[in-house]
Amino acid sequence: MITAPVPSQRRVMVKASSAKTATPKGGKSIRAAITAVHGYLPPDVLTNAELALMVDTSDAWITERTGIKERHILKGKGLGTSHMGAEAVRGLLEKSGTLPKEVDLLICATTTPDFVFPSTANLISDMVGIRNVGSFDVQAACSGFVYALTIAAQFIENGTARKVVVVGADKMSSIIDYTDRATCVLFGDGAGAVLLEPSKKSHGIHDTLIRADGAGMPHLHQKAGGSRMPPTAETVAKRLHYVHQEGAAVYKFAVARMAEISTELMLRNKLNPGKIDWLVPHQANKRIIEATAERMKLPMDRVMMTIHKYGNTTAATIPLCLWDYETRLKEGDRLLVAAFGGGFTWAGAYVTWAYDGGR
Ligand SMILES: CC(C)(COP(=O)(O)OP(=O)(O)OC[C@H]1O[C@@H](n2cnc3c(N)ncnc32)[C@H](O)[C@@H]1OP(=O)(O)O)[C@@H](O)C(=O)NCCC(=O)NCCS
C-alpha cells in the first residue's frame, strides 16, 4: 500500500484498504461485484426560487456557487431516513429478483439515523422483510457509502456472505437550519442502494481506500444532541441541533482530498485518465467536482453529475449517481469513486462495472 503524505503533525489518520483479492476456502479468490443499483427520492421538490423566499439568496447565486437548482425533501409525519432506505432496497430486491430471505447482510451508511438506537439498518431490514441476519449502520458522513462498500466487499471476499445490500440514505432536511443561507441551499434528502455478490467474471470492486482526520471536526459538525451536549431547551433555543459548517475550510479540504484519493487509486491500479470511463464523485458542490476532474485531467463528459437536481444527499450521492447513470454503463466500464465529508473523512474505490445498462 502506498502511504499518503501527512501534511500536518496534528493529524490523526486512520487508513485501511480492502485486499484486492482474498483467498478463502479452497484457495479461490473472490471479488465483490455490484450487480444491481436502485434509488429513491421523495416526491417533494424544493427549488432555488422557493429558498429565495425563505432566506436572503437567489437562484443565480446558488447556481453559480454550487451548481444546484433543486433538491428533494422528505415530508410526512413520522417518516425518517429508514423510509427512503427501505424504498430504495425494496426496488433493488425487486429489480434484481432477490428475495429478502436470500440477503446475508445489510449495511446502512447514514448521518441522520431515525434514532440513536436501534440502527437505521435494523429498521430498514425489518421494513423490507430481511430477518435473522446482521445489519448495522456506518457513520462517516458523506464518505459513509464508500466506507460501507469497503466493509461489505470484505464479507463477500472472505466468503462469509453471498448477497450484501449496502444502502446510503440521509434525511438532511432534519438537521438543516432553514434560516441559515450558507447551508440550507446545499443539502437534499434521498437514498440509494446496491447489491453486492461474488463476481461471475472478474468485474467488481478492485480496490478501496478509507481515510479520516478527526482534526476536521470544528469545521463541520452538529453541536448538540449527542453525549457531549445532550438536548435541552437551551440547545434547541440556540439552534445547536443543526449542521454547523465553515464553508470555505470544507471547500479547501474537499478539493485537496478528492484529488489526492483519486490520484492514489489511479497510481495503485496503474490507471491513467484515458483508462477511466467514469469518475463517480460525491456531489457537494459542482465547483469541487470540476476541480477534482481538472486535477485528474478527466473531461467533464466522463464525470457523473446529479447535483443540479438532488443537491448534496450525503451518504446517498454515490449510489444515486450510479442509479442515474445505470442505463449508460457498460460491462467492464472502469469507475473511480471519490468521496469526502465531515470528520473529516474521505474515501475512494476503483470498480469495474459488472453488467450492461439498466435492468
Ligand atoms: C458553502 C459554499 C457554497 C459557499 O460558497 P463560497 O463561494 O465559498 O462563499 P463564501 O463562503 O466565501 O461566502 C461569500 C459570500 O456569499 C455569502 N453567501 C453564503 N451563502 C449564500 C447564499 N446561499 N446566497 C447568497 N449569498 C451567500 C456569504 O455570506 C458571503 O458574503 P460576505 O462576503 O458578505 O460575507 C462553499 O464554501 C462550499 O461549497 N463549501 C463546501 C461545502 C461542502 O462541500 N459541504 C459538504 C461537505 S460533505
Short mmCIF file of C-alpha atoms and ligand atoms in Angstrom, two decimals:
data_model
loop_
_atom_site.label_atom_id
_atom_site.label_comp_id
_atom_site.label_asym_id
_atom_site.label_seq_id
_atom_site.Cartn_x
_atom_site.Cartn_y
_atom_site.Cartn_z
CA MET A 1 0.00 0.00 0.00
CA ILE A 2 1.29 3.45 -0.87
CA THR A 3 1.44 5.75 2.12
CA ALA A 4 -0.12 9.15 1.54
CA PRO A 5 1.80 12.25 2.60
CA VAL A 6 0.89 13.51 6.06
CA PRO A 7 0.80 17.29 5.73
CA SER A 8 0.32 18.08 9.41
CA GLN A 9 1.72 16.55 12.59
CA ARG A 10 -1.60 17.23 14.32
CA ARG A 11 -3.48 14.93 12.06
CA VAL A 12 -4.76 11.66 13.35
CA MET A 13 -5.17 9.44 10.36
CA VAL A 14 -6.87 6.12 10.04
CA LYS A 15 -6.04 4.13 6.97
CA ALA A 16 -7.39 0.93 5.60
CA SER A 17 -7.80 -0.71 2.27
CA SER A 18 -9.65 -3.79 1.20
CA ALA A 19 -7.45 -6.52 -0.16
CA LYS A 20 -7.61 -6.63 -3.91
CA THR A 21 -8.10 -10.37 -3.76
CA ALA A 22 -8.87 -12.59 -0.82
CA THR A 23 -8.13 -16.30 -0.83
CA PRO A 24 -10.68 -18.01 1.41
CA LYS A 25 -11.92 -21.58 1.37
CA GLY A 26 -10.41 -23.65 -1.42
CA GLY A 27 -7.81 -21.04 -2.24
CA LYS A 28 -10.03 -19.43 -4.94
CA SER A 29 -10.13 -15.66 -4.87
CA ILE A 30 -13.49 -13.91 -4.81
CA ARG A 31 -14.22 -10.39 -5.98
CA ALA A 32 -17.34 -8.49 -4.88
CA ALA A 33 -19.35 -7.04 -7.77
CA ILE A 34 -22.18 -4.51 -7.79
CA THR A 35 -24.94 -6.50 -9.51
CA ALA A 36 -27.83 -4.04 -9.11
CA VAL A 37 -28.49 -0.46 -8.02
CA HIS A 38 -31.65 1.41 -7.13
CA GLY A 39 -32.56 4.77 -5.67
CA TYR A 40 -35.37 6.69 -4.04
CA LEU A 41 -36.09 10.40 -3.97
CA PRO A 42 -39.04 11.76 -2.03
CA PRO A 43 -41.65 13.43 -4.28
CA ASP A 44 -41.46 16.95 -2.78
CA VAL A 45 -39.00 19.27 -4.55
CA LEU A 46 -37.52 22.46 -3.07
CA THR A 47 -36.34 24.84 -5.78
CA ASN A 48 -33.83 27.69 -5.57
CA ALA A 49 -36.68 30.12 -6.18
CA GLU A 50 -38.54 28.76 -3.15
CA LEU A 51 -35.38 29.04 -0.99
CA ALA A 52 -35.02 32.67 -2.09
CA LEU A 53 -38.38 33.31 -0.41
CA MET A 54 -37.09 31.77 2.84
CA VAL A 55 -33.57 33.29 3.16
CA ASP A 56 -31.54 36.09 1.56
CA THR A 57 -30.31 34.22 -1.51
CA SER A 58 -31.05 33.89 -5.21
CA ASP A 59 -31.24 31.24 -7.90
CA ALA A 60 -28.32 32.97 -9.65
CA TRP A 61 -26.06 32.80 -6.54
CA ILE A 62 -26.85 29.17 -5.74
CA THR A 63 -26.46 28.05 -9.35
CA GLU A 64 -23.16 29.89 -9.85
CA ARG A 65 -21.54 28.98 -6.50
CA THR A 66 -22.82 25.38 -6.16
CA GLY A 67 -24.43 24.13 -9.40
CA ILE A 68 -27.61 23.20 -7.51
CA LYS A 69 -31.04 24.06 -8.97
CA GLU A 70 -33.32 21.95 -6.79
CA ARG A 71 -33.33 19.20 -4.15
CA HIS A 72 -35.86 16.67 -2.86
CA ILE A 73 -37.24 16.94 0.68
CA LEU A 74 -38.89 14.13 2.65
CA LYS A 75 -42.16 15.37 4.10
CA GLY A 76 -44.72 13.40 6.05
CA LYS A 77 -45.17 12.92 9.76
CA GLY A 78 -43.13 10.09 11.21
CA LEU A 79 -41.07 9.47 8.09
CA GLY A 80 -37.34 9.21 8.70
CA THR A 81 -34.26 8.08 6.80
CA SER A 82 -35.38 4.43 7.06
CA HIS A 83 -38.43 5.19 4.92
CA MET A 84 -36.25 6.26 1.98
CA GLY A 85 -33.72 3.48 2.58
CA ALA A 86 -36.48 0.87 2.61
CA GLU A 87 -37.96 2.24 -0.63
CA ALA A 88 -34.54 2.00 -2.31
CA VAL A 89 -33.93 -1.54 -1.01
CA ARG A 90 -37.43 -2.75 -1.99
CA GLY A 91 -36.80 -1.57 -5.55
CA LEU A 92 -33.33 -3.11 -5.53
CA LEU A 93 -34.59 -6.53 -4.45
CA GLU A 94 -37.42 -6.41 -6.97
CA LYS A 95 -35.31 -5.43 -9.96
CA SER A 96 -32.60 -7.98 -9.15
CA GLY A 97 -35.08 -10.79 -8.43
CA THR A 98 -33.68 -11.20 -4.93
CA LEU A 99 -35.86 -12.48 -2.10
CA PRO A 100 -35.39 -10.85 1.34
CA LYS A 101 -34.50 -14.27 2.79
CA GLU A 102 -31.57 -14.54 0.35
CA VAL A 103 -29.83 -11.44 1.75
CA ASP A 104 -26.94 -12.27 4.12
CA LEU A 105 -26.18 -8.79 5.46
CA LEU A 106 -27.46 -5.20 5.21
CA ILE A 107 -25.28 -2.16 5.92
CA CYS A 108 -26.67 1.37 6.01
CA ALA A 109 -24.48 4.47 5.76
CA THR A 110 -26.21 7.46 7.29
CA THR A 111 -25.59 10.59 9.36
CA THR A 112 -29.28 11.15 10.02
CA PRO A 113 -30.43 7.89 11.64
CA ASP A 114 -34.09 7.65 12.65
CA PHE A 115 -32.96 7.08 16.26
CA VAL A 116 -29.69 6.99 18.17
CA PHE A 117 -30.64 3.34 18.53
CA PRO A 118 -31.70 0.96 17.12
CA SER A 119 -29.74 1.38 13.92
CA THR A 120 -31.42 2.52 10.72
CA ALA A 121 -30.11 -0.68 9.10
CA ASN A 122 -32.16 -2.69 11.63
CA LEU A 123 -35.26 -0.66 10.76
CA ILE A 124 -34.79 -0.97 7.00
CA SER A 125 -34.24 -4.73 7.29
CA ASP A 126 -37.48 -5.08 9.22
CA MET A 127 -39.41 -2.89 6.77
CA VAL A 128 -38.37 -4.97 3.75
CA GLY A 129 -38.61 -8.37 5.46
CA ILE A 130 -34.91 -9.18 5.83
CA ARG A 131 -34.72 -11.13 9.09
CA ASN A 132 -32.24 -13.00 11.26
CA VAL A 133 -29.14 -11.71 9.52
CA GLY A 134 -26.75 -8.98 10.59
CA SER A 135 -27.46 -5.33 9.88
CA PHE A 136 -25.67 -2.25 11.14
CA ASP A 137 -25.05 1.43 10.42
CA VAL A 138 -21.83 3.07 9.33
CA GLN A 139 -21.27 6.73 10.17
CA ALA A 140 -18.66 8.51 8.10
CA ALA A 141 -20.79 11.47 6.95
CA CYS A 142 -20.62 11.98 3.18
CA SER A 143 -17.94 9.27 2.80
CA GLY A 144 -20.21 6.76 4.53
CA PHE A 145 -21.32 4.89 1.43
CA VAL A 146 -17.74 4.16 0.32
CA TYR A 147 -16.85 3.12 3.87
CA ALA A 148 -19.86 0.75 3.89
CA LEU A 149 -18.98 -0.58 0.44
CA THR A 150 -15.45 -1.31 1.65
CA ILE A 151 -16.75 -3.28 4.63
CA ALA A 152 -19.39 -5.11 2.58
CA ALA A 153 -16.89 -6.15 -0.08
CA GLN A 154 -14.77 -7.86 2.56
CA PHE A 155 -17.70 -10.06 3.67
CA ILE A 156 -18.05 -11.24 0.05
CA GLU A 157 -14.28 -11.60 -0.49
CA ASN A 158 -13.76 -13.73 2.60
CA GLY A 159 -16.64 -16.00 1.65
CA THR A 160 -18.90 -15.31 4.65
CA ALA A 161 -21.67 -13.63 2.63
CA ARG A 162 -23.01 -14.05 -0.90
CA LYS A 163 -25.58 -11.25 -1.08
CA VAL A 164 -24.97 -8.00 0.76
CA VAL A 165 -27.15 -4.89 0.50
CA VAL A 166 -25.40 -1.54 1.01
CA VAL A 167 -27.66 1.49 1.48
CA GLY A 168 -26.68 5.15 1.62
CA ALA A 169 -29.55 7.26 2.96
CA ASP A 170 -29.92 10.66 4.57
CA LYS A 171 -32.74 12.98 5.54
CA MET A 172 -30.54 16.06 5.70
CA SER A 173 -33.60 18.30 5.96
CA SER A 174 -33.96 17.03 9.55
CA ILE A 175 -30.68 18.68 10.65
CA ILE A 176 -30.57 21.73 8.37
CA ASP A 177 -31.36 25.23 9.61
CA TYR A 178 -33.65 26.78 7.01
CA THR A 179 -32.75 30.24 8.31
CA ASP A 180 -29.03 29.73 7.52
CA ARG A 181 -28.45 30.57 3.87
CA ALA A 182 -24.88 29.21 3.91
CA THR A 183 -26.06 25.62 4.49
CA CYS A 184 -29.75 25.31 3.61
CA VAL A 185 -29.17 25.71 -0.11
CA LEU A 186 -26.74 22.80 -0.27
CA PHE A 187 -28.49 19.71 1.03
CA GLY A 188 -31.31 17.39 -0.01
CA ASP A 189 -32.87 14.07 1.02
CA GLY A 190 -32.57 10.71 -0.74
CA ALA A 191 -31.42 7.11 -0.64
CA GLY A 192 -29.56 4.72 -2.91
CA ALA A 193 -28.78 1.02 -2.55
CA VAL A 194 -26.57 -1.54 -4.27
CA LEU A 195 -26.48 -5.32 -4.19
CA LEU A 196 -23.05 -6.93 -3.87
CA GLU A 197 -22.46 -10.52 -4.95
CA PRO A 198 -19.43 -12.63 -5.85
CA SER A 199 -18.36 -11.65 -9.34
CA LYS A 200 -19.15 -14.14 -12.08
CA LYS A 201 -16.40 -12.73 -14.27
CA SER A 202 -13.57 -10.60 -12.99
CA HIS A 203 -15.51 -7.34 -12.67
CA GLY A 204 -16.29 -5.67 -9.38
CA ILE A 205 -14.55 -3.82 -6.57
CA HIS A 206 -10.81 -3.97 -7.25
CA ASP A 207 -9.56 -1.57 -4.62
CA THR A 208 -10.79 0.78 -1.90
CA LEU A 209 -9.27 3.37 0.42
CA ILE A 210 -10.81 4.88 3.53
CA ARG A 211 -9.28 7.80 5.41
CA ALA A 212 -10.13 10.08 8.32
CA ASP A 213 -8.75 13.09 10.14
CA GLY A 214 -10.69 13.96 13.28
CA ALA A 215 -8.99 17.34 13.50
CA GLY A 216 -11.56 18.47 10.92
CA MET A 217 -14.41 18.36 13.45
CA PRO A 218 -14.64 22.11 14.20
CA HIS A 219 -15.31 22.89 10.54
CA LEU A 220 -18.29 20.57 10.03
CA HIS A 221 -20.41 19.08 12.79
CA GLN A 222 -23.65 19.17 14.73
CA LYS A 223 -23.02 20.80 18.09
CA ALA A 224 -25.80 19.36 20.27
CA GLY A 225 -27.84 16.20 20.54
CA GLY A 226 -25.01 13.76 21.23
CA SER A 227 -23.50 12.65 24.53
CA ARG A 228 -21.22 15.70 24.77
CA MET A 229 -24.13 18.13 24.72
CA PRO A 230 -27.42 16.28 25.23
CA PRO A 231 -30.56 18.09 24.09
CA THR A 232 -32.05 20.70 26.42
CA ALA A 233 -34.46 23.59 25.94
CA GLU A 234 -31.38 25.83 25.77
CA THR A 235 -29.64 23.85 22.98
CA VAL A 236 -32.86 23.94 20.98
CA ALA A 237 -33.30 27.69 21.55
CA LYS A 238 -29.70 28.28 20.42
CA ARG A 239 -30.29 26.25 17.25
CA LEU A 240 -27.44 23.88 18.08
CA HIS A 241 -29.10 20.81 16.55
CA TYR A 242 -28.37 21.89 13.01
CA VAL A 243 -25.36 21.43 10.73
CA HIS A 244 -22.57 23.83 11.62
CA GLN A 245 -20.32 24.37 8.60
CA GLU A 246 -17.39 26.63 7.81
CA GLY A 247 -17.85 26.51 4.06
CA ALA A 248 -14.52 27.85 2.87
CA ALA A 249 -12.45 25.49 5.08
CA VAL A 250 -14.53 22.48 3.99
CA TYR A 251 -14.22 23.51 0.36
CA LYS A 252 -10.42 23.65 0.52
CA PHE A 253 -10.22 20.28 2.25
CA ALA A 254 -12.64 18.68 -0.18
CA VAL A 255 -10.81 19.70 -3.33
CA ALA A 256 -7.44 18.56 -1.96
CA ARG A 257 -8.60 15.19 -0.60
CA MET A 258 -10.87 14.24 -3.52
CA ALA A 259 -7.98 14.77 -5.92
CA GLU A 260 -5.49 13.06 -3.60
CA ILE A 261 -7.51 9.88 -3.14
CA SER A 262 -8.36 9.66 -6.85
CA THR A 263 -4.72 10.05 -7.82
CA GLU A 264 -3.62 7.47 -5.28
CA LEU A 265 -6.16 4.96 -6.57
CA MET A 266 -5.02 5.60 -10.13
CA LEU A 267 -1.37 5.01 -9.15
CA ARG A 268 -2.14 1.87 -7.13
CA ASN A 269 -4.11 0.39 -10.01
CA LYS A 270 -1.89 1.57 -12.87
CA LEU A 271 -4.65 3.70 -14.35
CA ASN A 272 -4.26 6.86 -16.37
CA PRO A 273 -7.03 9.33 -17.25
CA GLY A 274 -7.55 7.63 -20.62
CA LYS A 275 -8.38 4.37 -18.86
CA ILE A 276 -11.13 5.79 -16.64
CA ASP A 277 -14.61 5.67 -18.13
CA TRP A 278 -16.38 7.44 -15.26
CA LEU A 279 -15.49 9.49 -12.22
CA VAL A 280 -18.22 8.99 -9.60
CA PRO A 281 -17.68 11.91 -7.23
CA HIS A 282 -19.52 12.86 -4.06
CA GLN A 283 -21.93 15.63 -5.00
CA ALA A 284 -21.33 18.55 -2.63
CA ASN A 285 -20.56 21.43 -4.97
CA LYS A 286 -20.21 21.46 -8.77
CA ARG A 287 -17.05 23.54 -8.45
CA ILE A 288 -15.43 20.91 -6.19
CA ILE A 289 -16.30 18.20 -8.73
CA GLU A 290 -14.89 20.25 -11.61
CA ALA A 291 -11.69 20.98 -9.69
CA THR A 292 -11.25 17.26 -8.93
CA ALA A 293 -11.78 16.31 -12.59
CA GLU A 294 -9.35 19.00 -13.69
CA ARG A 295 -6.64 17.76 -11.32
CA MET A 296 -7.22 14.21 -12.63
CA LYS A 297 -7.14 15.52 -16.22
CA LEU A 298 -10.56 13.98 -16.89
CA PRO A 299 -13.02 15.68 -19.28
CA MET A 300 -16.37 16.56 -17.71
CA ASP A 301 -18.29 14.26 -20.09
CA ARG A 302 -16.82 11.35 -18.10
CA VAL A 303 -17.89 12.73 -14.74
CA MET A 304 -21.22 11.72 -13.18
CA MET A 305 -23.23 14.75 -12.13
CA THR A 306 -26.57 14.82 -10.33
CA ILE A 307 -26.03 17.78 -8.00
CA HIS A 308 -28.19 20.14 -10.07
CA LYS A 309 -31.33 18.09 -9.31
CA TYR A 310 -30.62 16.38 -5.97
CA GLY A 311 -28.15 18.69 -4.13
CA ASN A 312 -25.92 17.05 -1.53
CA THR A 313 -27.72 13.96 -0.20
CA THR A 314 -24.71 12.99 1.99
CA ALA A 315 -24.36 9.16 2.08
CA ALA A 316 -26.76 8.78 -0.85
CA THR A 317 -24.91 10.78 -3.50
CA ILE A 318 -22.73 7.94 -4.87
CA PRO A 319 -25.43 5.22 -5.20
CA LEU A 320 -27.82 7.83 -6.62
CA CYS A 321 -25.19 8.71 -9.26
CA LEU A 322 -24.81 5.03 -10.16
CA TRP A 323 -28.60 4.66 -10.37
CA ASP A 324 -28.97 7.78 -12.51
CA TYR A 325 -26.27 6.68 -14.97
CA GLU A 326 -27.06 2.94 -14.83
CA THR A 327 -28.51 2.76 -18.35
CA ARG A 328 -25.35 4.38 -19.75
CA LEU A 329 -22.97 1.97 -18.01
CA LYS A 330 -21.49 -1.00 -19.86
CA GLU A 331 -19.93 -4.20 -18.59
CA GLY A 332 -16.25 -3.59 -17.98
CA ASP A 333 -16.52 0.21 -17.62
CA ARG A 334 -13.84 1.47 -15.24
CA LEU A 335 -15.22 3.67 -12.45
CA LEU A 336 -13.28 5.76 -9.99
CA VAL A 337 -15.36 6.66 -6.94
CA ALA A 338 -14.28 9.54 -4.67
CA ALA A 339 -16.00 10.95 -1.61
CA PHE A 340 -15.32 13.29 1.31
CA GLY A 341 -17.28 14.52 4.28
CA GLY A 342 -17.49 15.55 7.91
CA GLY A 343 -14.92 14.08 10.25
CA PHE A 344 -13.08 14.87 8.12
CA THR A 345 -13.43 11.64 6.19
CA TRP A 346 -12.56 10.77 2.62
CA ALA A 347 -12.67 7.54 0.67
CA GLY A 348 -12.38 6.08 -2.80
CA ALA A 349 -12.88 2.93 -4.81
CA TYR A 350 -11.79 1.51 -8.14
CA VAL A 351 -14.65 -0.52 -9.59
CA THR A 352 -15.25 -2.22 -12.92
CA TRP A 353 -18.94 -2.37 -13.79
CA ALA A 354 -20.39 -5.89 -13.95
CA TYR A 355 -23.32 -5.60 -16.36
CA ASP A 356 -24.66 -3.74 -19.37
CA GLY A 357 -27.20 -0.95 -18.95
CA GLY A 358 -30.19 -0.91 -16.66
CA ARG A 359 -32.31 -3.83 -15.59
C1 LIG B 1 -20.81 26.95 1.12
C2 LIG B 1 -20.20 27.45 -0.18
C3 LIG B 1 -21.13 27.14 -1.33
C4 LIG B 1 -20.05 28.96 -0.07
O1 LIG B 1 -19.54 29.44 -1.29
P1 LIG B 1 -18.31 30.44 -1.32
O2 LIG B 1 -18.12 30.87 -2.69
O3 LIG B 1 -17.19 29.77 -0.59
O4 LIG B 1 -18.89 31.62 -0.48
P2 LIG B 1 -18.28 32.24 0.85
O5 LIG B 1 -18.48 31.29 1.99
O6 LIG B 1 -16.87 32.69 0.55
O7 LIG B 1 -19.20 33.46 1.02
C5 LIG B 1 -19.20 34.51 0.07
C6 LIG B 1 -20.36 35.41 0.37
O8 LIG B 1 -21.56 34.75 -0.03
C7 LIG B 1 -22.49 34.80 1.03
N1 LIG B 1 -23.37 33.64 0.95
C8 LIG B 1 -23.24 32.44 1.54
N2 LIG B 1 -24.28 31.66 1.23
C9 LIG B 1 -25.07 32.40 0.42
C10 LIG B 1 -26.29 32.15 -0.24
N3 LIG B 1 -26.94 30.98 -0.13
N4 LIG B 1 -26.81 33.11 -1.01
C11 LIG B 1 -26.21 34.31 -1.14
N5 LIG B 1 -25.05 34.60 -0.54
C12 LIG B 1 -24.49 33.66 0.23
C13 LIG B 1 -21.65 34.82 2.28
O9 LIG B 1 -22.39 35.34 3.36
C14 LIG B 1 -20.52 35.72 1.86
O10 LIG B 1 -20.96 37.04 1.97
P3 LIG B 1 -19.95 38.17 2.53
O11 LIG B 1 -18.81 38.19 1.56
O12 LIG B 1 -20.80 39.38 2.54
O13 LIG B 1 -19.53 37.68 3.89
C15 LIG B 1 -18.81 26.82 -0.42
O14 LIG B 1 -17.91 27.32 0.51
C16 LIG B 1 -18.83 25.35 -0.35
O15 LIG B 1 -19.41 24.67 -1.17
N6 LIG B 1 -18.12 24.76 0.65
C17 LIG B 1 -18.05 23.32 0.79
C18 LIG B 1 -19.32 22.82 1.39
C19 LIG B 1 -19.41 21.35 1.34
O16 LIG B 1 -18.89 20.71 0.47
N7 LIG B 1 -20.12 20.78 2.31
C20 LIG B 1 -20.43 19.40 2.37
C21 LIG B 1 -19.33 18.61 2.85
S1 LIG B 1 -19.69 16.94 2.54
#
